[in-house]
PDB file of C-alpha atoms and ligand atoms in Angstrom:
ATOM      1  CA  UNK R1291      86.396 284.490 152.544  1.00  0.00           C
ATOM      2  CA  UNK R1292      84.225 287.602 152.491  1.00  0.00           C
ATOM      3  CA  UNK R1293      84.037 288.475 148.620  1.00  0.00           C
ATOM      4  CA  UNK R1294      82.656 291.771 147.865  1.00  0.00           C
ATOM      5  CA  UNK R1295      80.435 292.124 144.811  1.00  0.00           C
ATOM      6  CA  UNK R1296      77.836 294.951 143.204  1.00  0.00           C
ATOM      7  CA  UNK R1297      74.184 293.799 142.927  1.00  0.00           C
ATOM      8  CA  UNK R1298      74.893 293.297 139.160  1.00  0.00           C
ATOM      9  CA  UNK R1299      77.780 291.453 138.324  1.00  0.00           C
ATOM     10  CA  UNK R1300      79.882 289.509 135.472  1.00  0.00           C
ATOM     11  CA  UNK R1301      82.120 286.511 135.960  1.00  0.00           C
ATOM     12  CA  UNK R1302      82.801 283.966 133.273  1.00  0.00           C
ATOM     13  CA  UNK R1303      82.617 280.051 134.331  1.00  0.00           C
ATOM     14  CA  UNK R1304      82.185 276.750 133.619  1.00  0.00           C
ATOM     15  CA  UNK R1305      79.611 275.214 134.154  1.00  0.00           C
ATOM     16  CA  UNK R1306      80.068 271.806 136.554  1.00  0.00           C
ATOM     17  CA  UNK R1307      76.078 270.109 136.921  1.00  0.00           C
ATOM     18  CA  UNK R1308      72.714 271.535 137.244  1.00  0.00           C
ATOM     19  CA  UNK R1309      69.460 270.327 138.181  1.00  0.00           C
ATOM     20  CA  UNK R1310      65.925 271.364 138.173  1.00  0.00           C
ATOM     21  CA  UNK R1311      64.702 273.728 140.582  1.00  0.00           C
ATOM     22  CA  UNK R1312      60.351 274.537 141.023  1.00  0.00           C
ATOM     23  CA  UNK R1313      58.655 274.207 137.991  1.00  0.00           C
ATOM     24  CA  UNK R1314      60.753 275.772 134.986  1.00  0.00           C
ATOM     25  CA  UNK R1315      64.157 276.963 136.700  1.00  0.00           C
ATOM     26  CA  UNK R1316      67.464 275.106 137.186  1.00  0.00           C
ATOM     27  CA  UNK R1317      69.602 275.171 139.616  1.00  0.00           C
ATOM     28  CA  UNK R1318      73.612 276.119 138.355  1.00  0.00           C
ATOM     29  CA  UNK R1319      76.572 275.305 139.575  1.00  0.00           C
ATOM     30  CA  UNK R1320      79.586 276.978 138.409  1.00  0.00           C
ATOM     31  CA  UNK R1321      83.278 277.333 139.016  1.00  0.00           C
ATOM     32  CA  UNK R1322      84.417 280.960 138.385  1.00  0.00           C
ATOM     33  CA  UNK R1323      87.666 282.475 138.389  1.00  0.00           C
ATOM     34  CA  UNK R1324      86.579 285.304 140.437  1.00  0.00           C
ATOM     35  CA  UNK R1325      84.155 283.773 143.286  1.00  0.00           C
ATOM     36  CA  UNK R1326      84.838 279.911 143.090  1.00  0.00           C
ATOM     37  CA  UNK R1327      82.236 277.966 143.001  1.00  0.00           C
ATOM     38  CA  UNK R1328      78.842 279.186 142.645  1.00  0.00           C
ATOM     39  CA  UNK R1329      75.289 278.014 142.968  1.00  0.00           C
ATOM     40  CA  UNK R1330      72.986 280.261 140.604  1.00  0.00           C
ATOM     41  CA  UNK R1331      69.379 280.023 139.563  1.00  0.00           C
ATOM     42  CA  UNK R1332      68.436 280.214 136.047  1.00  0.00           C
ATOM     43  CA  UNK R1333      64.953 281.217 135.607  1.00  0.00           C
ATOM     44  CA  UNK R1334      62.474 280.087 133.194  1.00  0.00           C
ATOM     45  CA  UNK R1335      65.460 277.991 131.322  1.00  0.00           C
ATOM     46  CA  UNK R1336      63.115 274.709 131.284  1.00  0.00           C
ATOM     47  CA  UNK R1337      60.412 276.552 128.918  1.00  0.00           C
ATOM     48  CA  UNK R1338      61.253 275.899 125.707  1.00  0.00           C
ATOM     49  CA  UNK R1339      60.997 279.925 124.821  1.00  0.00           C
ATOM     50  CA  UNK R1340      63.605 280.336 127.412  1.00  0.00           C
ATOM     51  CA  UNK R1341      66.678 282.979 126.358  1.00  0.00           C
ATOM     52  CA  UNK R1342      68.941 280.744 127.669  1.00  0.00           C
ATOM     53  CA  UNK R1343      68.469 278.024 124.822  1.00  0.00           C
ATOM     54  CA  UNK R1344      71.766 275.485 126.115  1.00  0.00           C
ATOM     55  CA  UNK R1345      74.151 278.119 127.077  1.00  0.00           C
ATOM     56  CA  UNK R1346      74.031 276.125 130.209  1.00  0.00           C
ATOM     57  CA  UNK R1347      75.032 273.057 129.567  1.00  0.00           C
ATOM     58  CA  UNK R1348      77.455 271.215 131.575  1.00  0.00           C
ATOM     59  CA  UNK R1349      81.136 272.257 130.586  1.00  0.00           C
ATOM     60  CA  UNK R1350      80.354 274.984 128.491  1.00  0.00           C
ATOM     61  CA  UNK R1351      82.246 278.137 129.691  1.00  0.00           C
ATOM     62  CA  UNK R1352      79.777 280.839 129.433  1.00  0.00           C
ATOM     63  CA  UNK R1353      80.207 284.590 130.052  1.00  0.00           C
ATOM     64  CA  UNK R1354      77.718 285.224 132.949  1.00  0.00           C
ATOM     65  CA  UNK R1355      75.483 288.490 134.393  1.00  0.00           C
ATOM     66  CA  UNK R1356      73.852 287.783 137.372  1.00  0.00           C
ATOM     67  CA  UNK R1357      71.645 289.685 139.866  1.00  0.00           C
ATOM     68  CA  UNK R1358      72.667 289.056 143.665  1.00  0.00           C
ATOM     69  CA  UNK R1359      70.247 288.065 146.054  1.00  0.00           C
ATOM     70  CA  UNK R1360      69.458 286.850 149.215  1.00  0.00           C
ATOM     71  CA  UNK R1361      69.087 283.801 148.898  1.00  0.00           C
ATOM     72  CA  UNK R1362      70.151 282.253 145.348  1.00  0.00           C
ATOM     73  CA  UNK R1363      71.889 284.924 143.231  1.00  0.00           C
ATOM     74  CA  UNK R1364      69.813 285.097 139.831  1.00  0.00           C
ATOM     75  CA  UNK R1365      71.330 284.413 136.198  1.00  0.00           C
ATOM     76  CA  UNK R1366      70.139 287.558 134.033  1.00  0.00           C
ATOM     77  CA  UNK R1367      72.494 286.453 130.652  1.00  0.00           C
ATOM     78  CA  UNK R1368      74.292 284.145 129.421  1.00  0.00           C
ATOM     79  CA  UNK R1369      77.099 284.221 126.857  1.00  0.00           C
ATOM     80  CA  UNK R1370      78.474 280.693 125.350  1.00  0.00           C
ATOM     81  CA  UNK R1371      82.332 281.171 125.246  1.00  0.00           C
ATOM     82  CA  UNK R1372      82.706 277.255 124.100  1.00  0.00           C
ATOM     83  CA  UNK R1373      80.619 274.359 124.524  1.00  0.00           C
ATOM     84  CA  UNK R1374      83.834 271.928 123.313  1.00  0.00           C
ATOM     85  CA  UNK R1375      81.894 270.259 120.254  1.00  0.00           C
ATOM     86  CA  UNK R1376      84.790 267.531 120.033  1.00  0.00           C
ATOM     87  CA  UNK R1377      84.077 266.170 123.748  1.00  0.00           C
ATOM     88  CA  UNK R1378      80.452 266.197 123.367  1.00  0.00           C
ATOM     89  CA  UNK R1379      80.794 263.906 120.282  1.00  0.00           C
ATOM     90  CA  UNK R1380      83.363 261.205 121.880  1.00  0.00           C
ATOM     91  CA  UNK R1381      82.208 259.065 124.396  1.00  0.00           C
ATOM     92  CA  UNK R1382      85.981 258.689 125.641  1.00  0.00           C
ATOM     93  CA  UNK R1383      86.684 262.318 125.921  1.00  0.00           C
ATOM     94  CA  UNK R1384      82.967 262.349 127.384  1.00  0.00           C
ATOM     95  CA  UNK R1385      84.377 260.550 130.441  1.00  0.00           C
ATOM     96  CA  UNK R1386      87.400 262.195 130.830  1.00  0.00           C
ATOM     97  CA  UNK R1387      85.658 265.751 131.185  1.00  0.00           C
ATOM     98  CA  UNK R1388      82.847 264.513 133.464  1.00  0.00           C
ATOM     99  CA  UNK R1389      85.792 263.031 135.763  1.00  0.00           C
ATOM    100  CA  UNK R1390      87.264 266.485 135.847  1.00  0.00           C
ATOM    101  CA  UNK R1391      84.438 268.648 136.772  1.00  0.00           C
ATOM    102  CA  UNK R1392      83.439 265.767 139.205  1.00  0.00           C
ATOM    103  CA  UNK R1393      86.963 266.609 141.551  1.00  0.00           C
ATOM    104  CA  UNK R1394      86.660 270.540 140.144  1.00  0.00           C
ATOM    105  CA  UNK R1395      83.255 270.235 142.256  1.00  0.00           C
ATOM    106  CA  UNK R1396      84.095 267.669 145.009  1.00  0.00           C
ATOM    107  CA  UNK R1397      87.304 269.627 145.556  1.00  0.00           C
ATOM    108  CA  UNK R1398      86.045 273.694 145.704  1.00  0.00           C
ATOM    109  CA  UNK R1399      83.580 275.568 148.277  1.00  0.00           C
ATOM    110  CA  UNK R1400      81.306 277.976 147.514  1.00  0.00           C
ATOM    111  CA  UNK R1401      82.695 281.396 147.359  1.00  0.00           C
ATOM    112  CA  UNK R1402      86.178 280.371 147.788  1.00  0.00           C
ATOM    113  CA  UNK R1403      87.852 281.243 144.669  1.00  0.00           C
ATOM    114  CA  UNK R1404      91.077 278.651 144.570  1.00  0.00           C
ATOM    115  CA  UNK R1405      93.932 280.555 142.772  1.00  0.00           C
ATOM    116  CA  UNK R1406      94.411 278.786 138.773  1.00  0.00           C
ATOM    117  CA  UNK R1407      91.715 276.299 139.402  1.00  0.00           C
ATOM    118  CA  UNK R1408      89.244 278.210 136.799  1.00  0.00           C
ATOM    119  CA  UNK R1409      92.491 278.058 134.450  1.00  0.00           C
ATOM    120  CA  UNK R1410      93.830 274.752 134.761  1.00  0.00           C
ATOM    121  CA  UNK R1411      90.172 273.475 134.291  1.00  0.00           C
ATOM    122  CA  UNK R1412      89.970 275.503 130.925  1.00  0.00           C
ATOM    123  CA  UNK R1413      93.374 274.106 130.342  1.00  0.00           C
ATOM    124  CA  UNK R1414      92.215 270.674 130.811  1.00  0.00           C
ATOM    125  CA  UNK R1415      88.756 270.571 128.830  1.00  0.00           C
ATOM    126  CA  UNK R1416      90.893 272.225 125.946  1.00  0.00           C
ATOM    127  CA  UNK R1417      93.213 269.305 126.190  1.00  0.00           C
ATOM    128  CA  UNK R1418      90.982 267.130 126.047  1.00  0.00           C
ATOM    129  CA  UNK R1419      88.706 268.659 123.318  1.00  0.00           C
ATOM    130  CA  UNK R1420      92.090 268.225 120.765  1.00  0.00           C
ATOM    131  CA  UNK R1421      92.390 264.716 122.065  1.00  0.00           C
ATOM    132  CA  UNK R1422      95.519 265.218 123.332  1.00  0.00           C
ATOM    133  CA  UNK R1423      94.995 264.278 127.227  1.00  0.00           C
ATOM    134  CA  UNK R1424      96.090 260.604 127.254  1.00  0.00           C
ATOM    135  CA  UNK R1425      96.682 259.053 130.567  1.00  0.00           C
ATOM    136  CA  UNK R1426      99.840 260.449 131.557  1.00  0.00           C
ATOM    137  CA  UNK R1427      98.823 264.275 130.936  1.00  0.00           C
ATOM    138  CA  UNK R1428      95.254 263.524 133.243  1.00  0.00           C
ATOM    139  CA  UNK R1429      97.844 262.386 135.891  1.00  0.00           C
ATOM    140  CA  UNK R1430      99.812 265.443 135.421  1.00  0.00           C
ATOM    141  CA  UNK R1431      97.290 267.641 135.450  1.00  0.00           C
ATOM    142  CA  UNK R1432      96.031 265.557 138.669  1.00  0.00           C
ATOM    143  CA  UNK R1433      99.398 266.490 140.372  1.00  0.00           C
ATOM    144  CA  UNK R1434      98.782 270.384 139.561  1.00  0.00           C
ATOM    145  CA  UNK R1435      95.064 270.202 140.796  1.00  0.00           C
ATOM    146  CA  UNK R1436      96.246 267.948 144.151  1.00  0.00           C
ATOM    147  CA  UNK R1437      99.270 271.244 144.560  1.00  0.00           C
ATOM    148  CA  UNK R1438      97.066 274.124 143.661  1.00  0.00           C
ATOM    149  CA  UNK R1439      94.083 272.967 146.442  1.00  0.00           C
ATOM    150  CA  UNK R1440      97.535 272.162 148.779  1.00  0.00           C
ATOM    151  CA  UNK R1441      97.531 268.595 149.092  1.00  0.00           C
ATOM    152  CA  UNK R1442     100.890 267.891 147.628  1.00  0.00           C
ATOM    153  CA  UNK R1443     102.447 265.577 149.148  1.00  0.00           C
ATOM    154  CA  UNK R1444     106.284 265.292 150.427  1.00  0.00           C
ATOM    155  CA  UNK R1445     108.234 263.110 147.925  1.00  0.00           C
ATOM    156  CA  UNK R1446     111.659 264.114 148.646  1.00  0.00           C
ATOM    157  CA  UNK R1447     111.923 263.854 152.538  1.00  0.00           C
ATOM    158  CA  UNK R1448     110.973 260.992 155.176  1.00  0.00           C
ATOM    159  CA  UNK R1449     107.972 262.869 156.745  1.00  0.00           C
ATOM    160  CA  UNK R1450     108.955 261.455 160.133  1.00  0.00           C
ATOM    161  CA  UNK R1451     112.667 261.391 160.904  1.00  0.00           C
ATOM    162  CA  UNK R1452     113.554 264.136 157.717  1.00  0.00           C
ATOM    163  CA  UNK R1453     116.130 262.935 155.828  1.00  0.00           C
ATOM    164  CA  UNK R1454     116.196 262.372 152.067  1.00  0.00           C
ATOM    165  CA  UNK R1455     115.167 259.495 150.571  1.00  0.00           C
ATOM    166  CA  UNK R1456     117.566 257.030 149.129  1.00  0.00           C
ATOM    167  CA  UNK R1457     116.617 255.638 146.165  1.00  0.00           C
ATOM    168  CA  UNK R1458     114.456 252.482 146.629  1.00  0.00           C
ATOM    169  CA  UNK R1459     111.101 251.399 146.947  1.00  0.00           C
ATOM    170  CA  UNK R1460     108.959 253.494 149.741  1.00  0.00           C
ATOM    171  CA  UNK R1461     106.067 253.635 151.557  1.00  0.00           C
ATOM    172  CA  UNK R1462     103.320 256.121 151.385  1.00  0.00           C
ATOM    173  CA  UNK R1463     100.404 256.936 153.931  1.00  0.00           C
ATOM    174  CA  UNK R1464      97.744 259.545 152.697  1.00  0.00           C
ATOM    175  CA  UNK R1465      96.970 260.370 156.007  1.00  0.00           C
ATOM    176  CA  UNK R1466     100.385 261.665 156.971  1.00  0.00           C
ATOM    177  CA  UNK R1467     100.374 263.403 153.421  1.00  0.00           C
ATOM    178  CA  UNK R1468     104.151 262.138 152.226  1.00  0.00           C
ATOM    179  CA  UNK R1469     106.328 259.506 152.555  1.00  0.00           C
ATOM    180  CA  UNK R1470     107.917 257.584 155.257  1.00  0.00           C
ATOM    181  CA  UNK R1471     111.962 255.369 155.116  1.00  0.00           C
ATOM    182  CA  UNK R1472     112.421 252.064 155.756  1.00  0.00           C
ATOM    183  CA  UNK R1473     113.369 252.707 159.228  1.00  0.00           C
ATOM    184  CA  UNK R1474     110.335 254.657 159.924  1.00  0.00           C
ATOM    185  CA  UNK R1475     107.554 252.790 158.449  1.00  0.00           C
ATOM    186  CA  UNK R1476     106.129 251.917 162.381  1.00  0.00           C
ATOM    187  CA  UNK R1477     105.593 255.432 163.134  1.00  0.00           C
ATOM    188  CA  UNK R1478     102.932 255.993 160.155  1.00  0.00           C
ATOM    189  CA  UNK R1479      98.939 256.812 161.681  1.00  0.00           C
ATOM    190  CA  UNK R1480      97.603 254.815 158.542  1.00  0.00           C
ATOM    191  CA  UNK R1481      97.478 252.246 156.709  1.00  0.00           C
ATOM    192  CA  UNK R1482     100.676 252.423 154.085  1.00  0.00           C
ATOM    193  CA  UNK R1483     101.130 252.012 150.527  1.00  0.00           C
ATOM    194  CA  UNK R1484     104.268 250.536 148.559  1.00  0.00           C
ATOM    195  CA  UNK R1485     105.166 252.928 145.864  1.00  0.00           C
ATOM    196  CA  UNK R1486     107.823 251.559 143.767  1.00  0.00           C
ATOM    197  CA  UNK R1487     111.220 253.415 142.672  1.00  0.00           C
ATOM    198  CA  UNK R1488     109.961 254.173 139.615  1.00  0.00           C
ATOM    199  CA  UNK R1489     106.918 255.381 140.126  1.00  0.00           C
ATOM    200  CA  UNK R1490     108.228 257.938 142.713  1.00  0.00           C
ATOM    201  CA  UNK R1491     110.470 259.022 140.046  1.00  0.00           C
ATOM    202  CA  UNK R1492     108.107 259.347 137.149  1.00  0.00           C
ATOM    203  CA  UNK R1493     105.766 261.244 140.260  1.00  0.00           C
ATOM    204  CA  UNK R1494     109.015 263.325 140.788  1.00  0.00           C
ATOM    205  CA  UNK R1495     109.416 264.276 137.154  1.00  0.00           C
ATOM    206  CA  UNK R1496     105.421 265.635 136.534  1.00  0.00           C
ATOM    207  CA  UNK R1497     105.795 267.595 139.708  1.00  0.00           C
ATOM    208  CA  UNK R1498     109.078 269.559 138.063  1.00  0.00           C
ATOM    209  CA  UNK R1499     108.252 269.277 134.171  1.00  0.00           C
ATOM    210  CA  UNK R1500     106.564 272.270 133.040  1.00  0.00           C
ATOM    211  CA  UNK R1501     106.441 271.563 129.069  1.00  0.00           C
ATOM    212  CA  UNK R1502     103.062 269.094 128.750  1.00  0.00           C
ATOM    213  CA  UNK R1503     104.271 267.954 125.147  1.00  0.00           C
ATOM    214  CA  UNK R1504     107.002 266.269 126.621  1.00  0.00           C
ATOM    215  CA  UNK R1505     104.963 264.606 129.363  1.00  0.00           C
ATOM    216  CA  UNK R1506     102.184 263.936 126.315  1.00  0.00           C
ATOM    217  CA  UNK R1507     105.381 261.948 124.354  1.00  0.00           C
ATOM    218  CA  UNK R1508     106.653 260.210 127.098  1.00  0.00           C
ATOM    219  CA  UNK R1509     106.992 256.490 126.466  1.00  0.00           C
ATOM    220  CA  UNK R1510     106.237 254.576 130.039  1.00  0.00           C
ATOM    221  CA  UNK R1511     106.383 251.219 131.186  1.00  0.00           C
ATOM    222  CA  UNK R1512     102.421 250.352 131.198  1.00  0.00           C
ATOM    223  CA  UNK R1513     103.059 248.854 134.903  1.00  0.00           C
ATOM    224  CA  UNK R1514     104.235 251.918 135.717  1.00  0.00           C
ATOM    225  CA  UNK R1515     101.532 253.754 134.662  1.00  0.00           C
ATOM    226  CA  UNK R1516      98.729 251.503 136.365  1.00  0.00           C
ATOM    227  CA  UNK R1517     100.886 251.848 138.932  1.00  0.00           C
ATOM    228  CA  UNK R1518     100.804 255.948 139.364  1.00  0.00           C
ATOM    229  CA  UNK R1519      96.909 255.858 138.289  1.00  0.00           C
ATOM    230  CA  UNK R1520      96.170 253.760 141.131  1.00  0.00           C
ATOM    231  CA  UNK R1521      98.048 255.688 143.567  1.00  0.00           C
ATOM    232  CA  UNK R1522      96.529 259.183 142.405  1.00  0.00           C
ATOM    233  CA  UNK R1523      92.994 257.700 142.262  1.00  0.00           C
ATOM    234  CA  UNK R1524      93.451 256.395 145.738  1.00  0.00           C
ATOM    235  CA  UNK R1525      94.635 259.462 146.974  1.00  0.00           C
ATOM    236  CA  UNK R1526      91.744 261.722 145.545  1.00  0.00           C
ATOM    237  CA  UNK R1527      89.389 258.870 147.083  1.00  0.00           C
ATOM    238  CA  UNK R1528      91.230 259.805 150.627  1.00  0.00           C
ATOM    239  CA  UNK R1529      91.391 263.776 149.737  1.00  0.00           C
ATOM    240  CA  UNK R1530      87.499 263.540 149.049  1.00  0.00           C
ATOM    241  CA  UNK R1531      86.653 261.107 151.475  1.00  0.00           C
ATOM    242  CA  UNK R1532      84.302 259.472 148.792  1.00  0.00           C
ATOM    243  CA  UNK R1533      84.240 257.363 145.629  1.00  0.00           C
ATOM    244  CA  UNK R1534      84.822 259.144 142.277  1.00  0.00           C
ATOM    245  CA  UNK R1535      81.753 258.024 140.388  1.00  0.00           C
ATOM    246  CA  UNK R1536      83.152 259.407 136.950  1.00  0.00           C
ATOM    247  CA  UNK R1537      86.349 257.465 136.746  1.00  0.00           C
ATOM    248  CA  UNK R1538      84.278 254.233 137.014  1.00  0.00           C
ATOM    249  CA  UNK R1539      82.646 255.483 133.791  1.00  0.00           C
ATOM    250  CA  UNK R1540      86.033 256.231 132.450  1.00  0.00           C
ATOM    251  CA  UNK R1541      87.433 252.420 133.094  1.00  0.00           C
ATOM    252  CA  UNK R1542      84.154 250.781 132.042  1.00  0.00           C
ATOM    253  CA  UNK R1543      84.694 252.834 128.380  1.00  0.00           C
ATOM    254  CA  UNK R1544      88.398 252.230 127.792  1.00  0.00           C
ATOM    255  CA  UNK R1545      87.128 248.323 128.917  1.00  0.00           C
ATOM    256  CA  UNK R1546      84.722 248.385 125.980  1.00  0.00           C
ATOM    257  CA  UNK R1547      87.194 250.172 123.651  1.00  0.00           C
ATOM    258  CA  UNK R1548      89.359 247.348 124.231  1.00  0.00           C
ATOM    259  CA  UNK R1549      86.774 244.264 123.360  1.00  0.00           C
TER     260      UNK R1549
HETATM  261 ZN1   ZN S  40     112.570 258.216 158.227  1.00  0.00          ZN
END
């Protein structure tokens, strides 16, 4: 995508990592409503004079003015919209923001803005800054990040021979992006996973509900619910084509909350 923009411009963002860059720069990356992701220079910021002071911080969303260049565009000001105090001081919310920007980053390109990604992420750290993401709403808000970057897969429909699915247990292959019959099972190109009744209903239910205090108060079966983590966190591992190194961190801190 060919995005347009003046020499100056504005964009607000959060910010996903950054690293240093020469002597006393760092190197930003940002997700932006406007251009996607970005990769951004911000000069000087390593001196302890800098203007920048921790604006930049990972997850803050910052109001940004930057200079377009040739190579790296050039971060002129900075404005700290939020820097989500609560997360920063929870180990457990820690996690489950790091996890976040970790598929936010894995899953956009630079310059590619992906329509509600910048809002669902602000969505999401605000969630999770009240402490009100538990387990269920991460999933849910998996299934709206796995629809808005199109990778939703069919649920309702065999994805070979068409026809609805009775309801039983079924078998899923990520590679062929749905759902496959009993009858059909031999014509999958992968490897196939056994998702239970159950689970394909509770997946049905997050993919119509639209109220997130009702998915927040839902009282599930804890099977079921290891059940749908494993099956989203297995197919974001096949989506990315990698290993999600922030949900380990999440599992080995609900481990140590439970010792
Ligand atoms: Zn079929």
């Amino acid at each position: 995508m060919n995005i347009n923009r003046s020499r100056i411009y504005k964009t607000d963002v959060i910010i996903l990592k950054q690293a240093p860059f020469l002597e006393k720069d760092r190197l930003i990356t940002a997700y932006s409503d406007d251009y996607g992701k970005l990769k951004l220079i911000a000069k000087g910021i390593r001196s302890p004079k800098s203007k920048f002071g921790g604006s930049l911080e990972t997850l803050n969303s910052v109001s940004l003015t930057i200079i377009k260049r040739n190579s790296l565009d050039l971060i002129t000001e900075s404005y700290t919209n939020t820097t989500y105090l609560n997360i920063r001081n929870n180990l457990s919310l820690l996690s489950k923001s790091m996890y976040w920007i970790e598929l936010i980053d894995s899953l956009s390109v630079e310059n590619e803005p992906i329509e509600k990604m910048f809002s669902l992420t602000e969505f999401t750290l605000n969630l999770i800054n009240e402490n009100q993401c538990n387990d269920l709403s991460l999933r849910y808000l998996e299934l709206k990040l796995i629809t808005i970057t199109g990778y939703f897969p069919e649920i309702f429909k065999c994805i070979y021979c068409r026809d609805t699915l009775i309801p039983k247990d079924h078998y899923f292959s990520f590679k062929d992006g749905g759902v496959f019959c009993e009858k059909c099972t031999n014509h999958s190109s992968s490897s196939l996973l056994k998702v239970t009744l159950d689970c394909m209903k509770l997946l049905r239910y997050l993919n119509r509900e639209k109220d997130i205090t009702k998915i927040q108060n839902l009282e599930i079966d804890k099977f079921i619910l290891i059940e749908i983590e494993k099956f989203f966190i297995s197919y974001l591992k096949y989506i990315l084509e990698k290993d999600i190194k922030s949900y380990e961190f999440i599992k080995s801190i609900s481990n140590k909350e439970f010792q």
